[in-house]
């Protein structure tokens, strides 16, 4: 029997936020960091957030985005964990509210499917293009149906409020440095910066 492993990205696989990592590499860190803080404080809507940060990357080339991805502050062990999952014949999905043009680069590290907000510089964002908390649940359930798996065949890894609905739906959940709002919804909690250790806790949730 195979399994589905669903990973959040920002704060889970990535120590910070993709928007900040992109802007750090492209020289617009201070503005992006201020926008991120305002959004986290509830001072900006999701749409206002994207309207503020997308212009910061207007002139970024694919090569520059690749370089920003490679230089980002990833947690240790992501490629190794993905390789182990694939070697077992299991499936990997990464579902994030960050831009899909950044998230999809994790397919180069072994993710089978990636999902993110359908936003890009030079294209005005709309509410329909943004990935929501409920979308995480709906995408996961859709993937399980496509694979012929049940919810018990899924392990989810996350860190914050964007994962709350998914963690409330599933029973095999791993909080990676979780915020207070998610902590009580985690089956197990990992504190640290090595995905291999968090993944080991996730594997322990599955009966042998």
Short mmCIF file of C-alpha atoms in Angstrom, two decimals:
data_model
loop_
_atom_site.label_atom_id
_atom_site.label_comp_id
_atom_site.label_asym_id
_atom_site.label_seq_id
_atom_site.Cartn_x
_atom_site.Cartn_y
_atom_site.Cartn_z
CA UNK A 1 0.00 0.00 0.00
CA UNK A 2 1.34 3.40 -0.95
CA UNK A 3 0.95 6.71 0.89
CA UNK A 4 0.62 10.40 0.19
CA UNK A 5 2.85 12.89 2.02
CA UNK A 6 1.61 16.50 1.90
CA UNK A 7 4.03 19.28 2.79
CA UNK A 8 3.48 22.95 3.40
CA UNK A 9 6.42 25.06 2.20
CA UNK A 10 6.82 28.42 4.00
CA UNK A 11 7.87 27.78 7.60
CA UNK A 12 7.91 24.01 7.01
CA UNK A 13 10.34 23.15 4.23
CA UNK A 14 11.51 26.75 4.02
CA UNK A 15 12.59 28.47 7.22
CA UNK A 16 10.96 31.74 6.20
CA UNK A 17 8.65 32.96 3.45
CA UNK A 18 9.26 32.50 -0.27
CA UNK A 19 8.28 36.10 -0.95
CA UNK A 20 10.97 37.35 1.43
CA UNK A 21 13.58 34.91 0.10
CA UNK A 22 12.89 36.03 -3.47
CA UNK A 23 13.13 39.68 -2.51
CA UNK A 24 16.27 39.14 -0.46
CA UNK A 25 18.00 37.74 -3.55
CA UNK A 26 16.59 40.43 -5.84
CA UNK A 27 17.56 43.34 -3.58
CA UNK A 28 14.09 44.34 -2.36
CA UNK A 29 14.18 42.63 1.03
CA UNK A 30 13.25 45.60 3.24
CA UNK A 31 10.02 46.33 1.35
CA UNK A 32 8.99 42.65 1.15
CA UNK A 33 9.73 42.09 4.82
CA UNK A 34 7.60 45.07 5.80
CA UNK A 35 4.72 43.82 3.65
CA UNK A 36 5.02 40.31 5.14
CA UNK A 37 4.92 41.72 8.66
CA UNK A 38 1.89 43.87 7.88
CA UNK A 39 0.07 40.89 6.38
CA UNK A 40 0.89 38.66 9.37
CA UNK A 41 -0.46 41.39 11.64
CA UNK A 42 -3.75 41.42 9.73
CA UNK A 43 -3.17 44.89 8.31
CA UNK A 44 -3.40 43.72 4.68
CA UNK A 45 -5.81 41.40 2.91
CA UNK A 46 -4.38 38.53 0.88
CA UNK A 47 -5.10 40.45 -2.32
CA UNK A 48 -3.42 43.61 -1.01
CA UNK A 49 -0.42 41.53 -0.03
CA UNK A 50 0.10 40.27 -3.58
CA UNK A 51 -0.59 43.67 -5.08
CA UNK A 52 2.28 44.96 -2.92
CA UNK A 53 4.91 42.27 -3.52
CA UNK A 54 4.45 41.22 -7.15
CA UNK A 55 5.82 44.52 -8.55
CA UNK A 56 9.03 43.88 -6.58
CA UNK A 57 9.88 41.01 -8.95
CA UNK A 58 8.80 42.62 -12.21
CA UNK A 59 12.18 42.31 -13.92
CA UNK A 60 13.24 38.95 -12.46
CA UNK A 61 14.42 36.37 -14.99
CA UNK A 62 13.94 32.60 -14.67
CA UNK A 63 17.66 32.32 -13.94
CA UNK A 64 17.37 34.81 -11.08
CA UNK A 65 14.38 32.94 -9.63
CA UNK A 66 16.33 29.68 -9.91
CA UNK A 67 19.22 31.31 -8.05
CA UNK A 68 16.89 32.66 -5.36
CA UNK A 69 15.39 29.19 -4.92
CA UNK A 70 18.83 27.58 -4.60
CA UNK A 71 20.02 30.21 -2.11
CA UNK A 72 16.88 30.18 0.05
CA UNK A 73 16.95 29.11 3.71
CA UNK A 74 15.67 25.56 3.32
CA UNK A 75 15.41 23.23 6.29
CA UNK A 76 18.02 20.46 6.17
CA UNK A 77 17.27 17.17 4.45
CA UNK A 78 14.49 18.04 2.01
CA UNK A 79 15.97 16.24 -1.04
CA UNK A 80 16.88 13.23 1.11
CA UNK A 81 13.36 12.90 2.52
CA UNK A 82 11.80 13.23 -0.91
CA UNK A 83 14.19 10.58 -2.25
CA UNK A 84 13.23 8.15 0.54
CA UNK A 85 9.52 8.66 -0.09
CA UNK A 86 9.94 8.04 -3.81
CA UNK A 87 12.10 4.96 -3.17
CA UNK A 88 9.21 3.47 -1.20
CA UNK A 89 6.84 4.03 -4.11
CA UNK A 90 4.95 6.71 -2.18
CA UNK A 91 3.79 10.14 -3.31
CA UNK A 92 4.83 13.70 -2.49
CA UNK A 93 2.72 16.84 -2.81
CA UNK A 94 3.70 20.36 -1.77
CA UNK A 95 0.78 22.75 -1.26
CA UNK A 96 1.59 26.38 -0.48
CA UNK A 97 0.00 29.81 -0.62
CA UNK A 98 3.27 31.10 -2.10
CA UNK A 99 3.65 31.66 -5.87
CA UNK A 100 3.46 28.45 -7.83
CA UNK A 101 6.33 29.62 -10.04
CA UNK A 102 8.53 29.25 -6.92
CA UNK A 103 6.85 26.18 -5.37
CA UNK A 104 7.05 24.14 -8.59
CA UNK A 105 10.83 24.21 -8.46
CA UNK A 106 10.55 21.60 -5.69
CA UNK A 107 9.64 19.13 -8.43
CA UNK A 108 13.33 19.25 -9.30
CA UNK A 109 14.00 17.90 -5.80
CA UNK A 110 11.54 15.04 -6.21
CA UNK A 111 8.04 16.35 -5.44
CA UNK A 112 5.45 14.63 -7.63
CA UNK A 113 2.91 17.46 -7.53
CA UNK A 114 3.16 21.09 -6.45
CA UNK A 115 0.44 23.67 -5.90
CA UNK A 116 0.62 27.38 -5.14
CA UNK A 117 -1.06 30.69 -5.80
CA UNK A 118 -1.42 31.39 -9.53
CA UNK A 119 0.28 34.77 -9.40
CA UNK A 120 3.11 36.28 -11.43
CA UNK A 121 4.77 39.68 -11.88
CA UNK A 122 3.00 41.78 -14.48
CA UNK A 123 -0.34 40.00 -14.03
CA UNK A 124 -2.84 41.57 -11.61
CA UNK A 125 -3.78 39.06 -8.89
CA UNK A 126 -7.40 38.13 -8.31
CA UNK A 127 -9.07 36.36 -5.41
CA UNK A 128 -9.61 33.33 -7.66
CA UNK A 129 -5.88 33.03 -8.30
CA UNK A 130 -4.96 32.74 -4.61
CA UNK A 131 -4.65 29.38 -2.88
CA UNK A 132 -6.70 29.28 0.34
CA UNK A 133 -6.74 27.16 3.51
CA UNK A 134 -9.75 25.25 2.18
CA UNK A 135 -7.95 24.68 -1.12
CA UNK A 136 -5.28 22.75 0.81
CA UNK A 137 -7.96 20.37 2.05
CA UNK A 138 -9.69 20.08 -1.31
CA UNK A 139 -6.44 19.47 -3.22
CA UNK A 140 -5.35 16.81 -0.73
CA UNK A 141 -8.67 14.99 -0.90
CA UNK A 142 -8.58 15.17 -4.70
CA UNK A 143 -5.08 13.68 -4.80
CA UNK A 144 -6.12 10.87 -2.46
CA UNK A 145 -9.11 10.08 -4.67
CA UNK A 146 -6.92 10.06 -7.78
CA UNK A 147 -4.49 7.67 -6.08
CA UNK A 148 -7.22 5.43 -4.70
CA UNK A 149 -6.14 6.17 -1.13
CA UNK A 150 -7.99 7.03 2.08
CA UNK A 151 -7.33 9.86 4.53
CA UNK A 152 -5.56 7.33 6.79
CA UNK A 153 -3.05 6.87 3.96
CA UNK A 154 -1.96 10.52 4.17
CA UNK A 155 0.59 12.25 6.38
CA UNK A 156 0.67 16.05 6.43
CA UNK A 157 3.50 18.33 7.54
CA UNK A 158 2.93 21.99 8.37
CA UNK A 159 3.67 24.83 10.75
CA UNK A 160 1.00 27.53 10.96
CA UNK A 161 -2.54 28.77 10.48
CA UNK A 162 -2.46 27.95 6.77
CA UNK A 163 -2.45 24.27 7.79
CA UNK A 164 -5.22 24.38 10.40
CA UNK A 165 -8.08 23.08 8.25
CA UNK A 166 -5.99 20.28 6.78
CA UNK A 167 -4.73 19.21 10.22
CA UNK A 168 -8.29 19.23 11.54
CA UNK A 169 -9.29 16.88 8.72
CA UNK A 170 -6.40 14.40 8.93
CA UNK A 171 -5.18 12.30 11.86
CA UNK A 172 -1.55 11.72 10.83
CA UNK A 173 -0.10 15.20 11.13
CA UNK A 174 3.38 16.51 11.96
CA UNK A 175 3.87 20.04 13.21
CA UNK A 176 7.30 21.41 12.34
CA UNK A 177 8.12 24.25 14.75
CA UNK A 178 4.38 24.88 14.86
CA UNK A 179 2.78 28.13 15.93
CA UNK A 180 0.40 28.08 18.88
CA UNK A 181 -2.69 28.00 16.67
CA UNK A 182 -1.56 24.73 15.06
CA UNK A 183 0.23 23.02 17.95
CA UNK A 184 -2.89 21.51 19.55
CA UNK A 185 -3.96 20.09 16.19
CA UNK A 186 -0.74 18.12 15.56
CA UNK A 187 -0.49 14.39 16.18
CA UNK A 188 3.24 14.93 16.83
CA UNK A 189 5.46 17.99 17.06
CA UNK A 190 9.04 18.42 15.86
CA UNK A 191 11.19 21.33 17.00
CA UNK A 192 14.34 21.75 14.95
CA UNK A 193 15.76 22.34 11.49
CA UNK A 194 16.13 18.86 9.97
CA UNK A 195 13.27 17.47 7.91
CA UNK A 196 14.67 13.97 8.25
CA UNK A 197 13.87 13.97 11.97
CA UNK A 198 10.36 15.33 11.41
CA UNK A 199 9.79 12.74 8.69
CA UNK A 200 10.89 9.96 11.07
CA UNK A 201 8.17 11.08 13.49
CA UNK A 202 5.68 11.02 10.64
CA UNK A 203 6.65 7.47 9.73
CA UNK A 204 6.15 6.42 13.34
CA UNK A 205 2.49 7.47 13.05
CA UNK A 206 1.90 4.72 10.48
CA UNK A 207 1.27 1.22 11.87
CA UNK A 208 3.89 -1.25 10.63
#
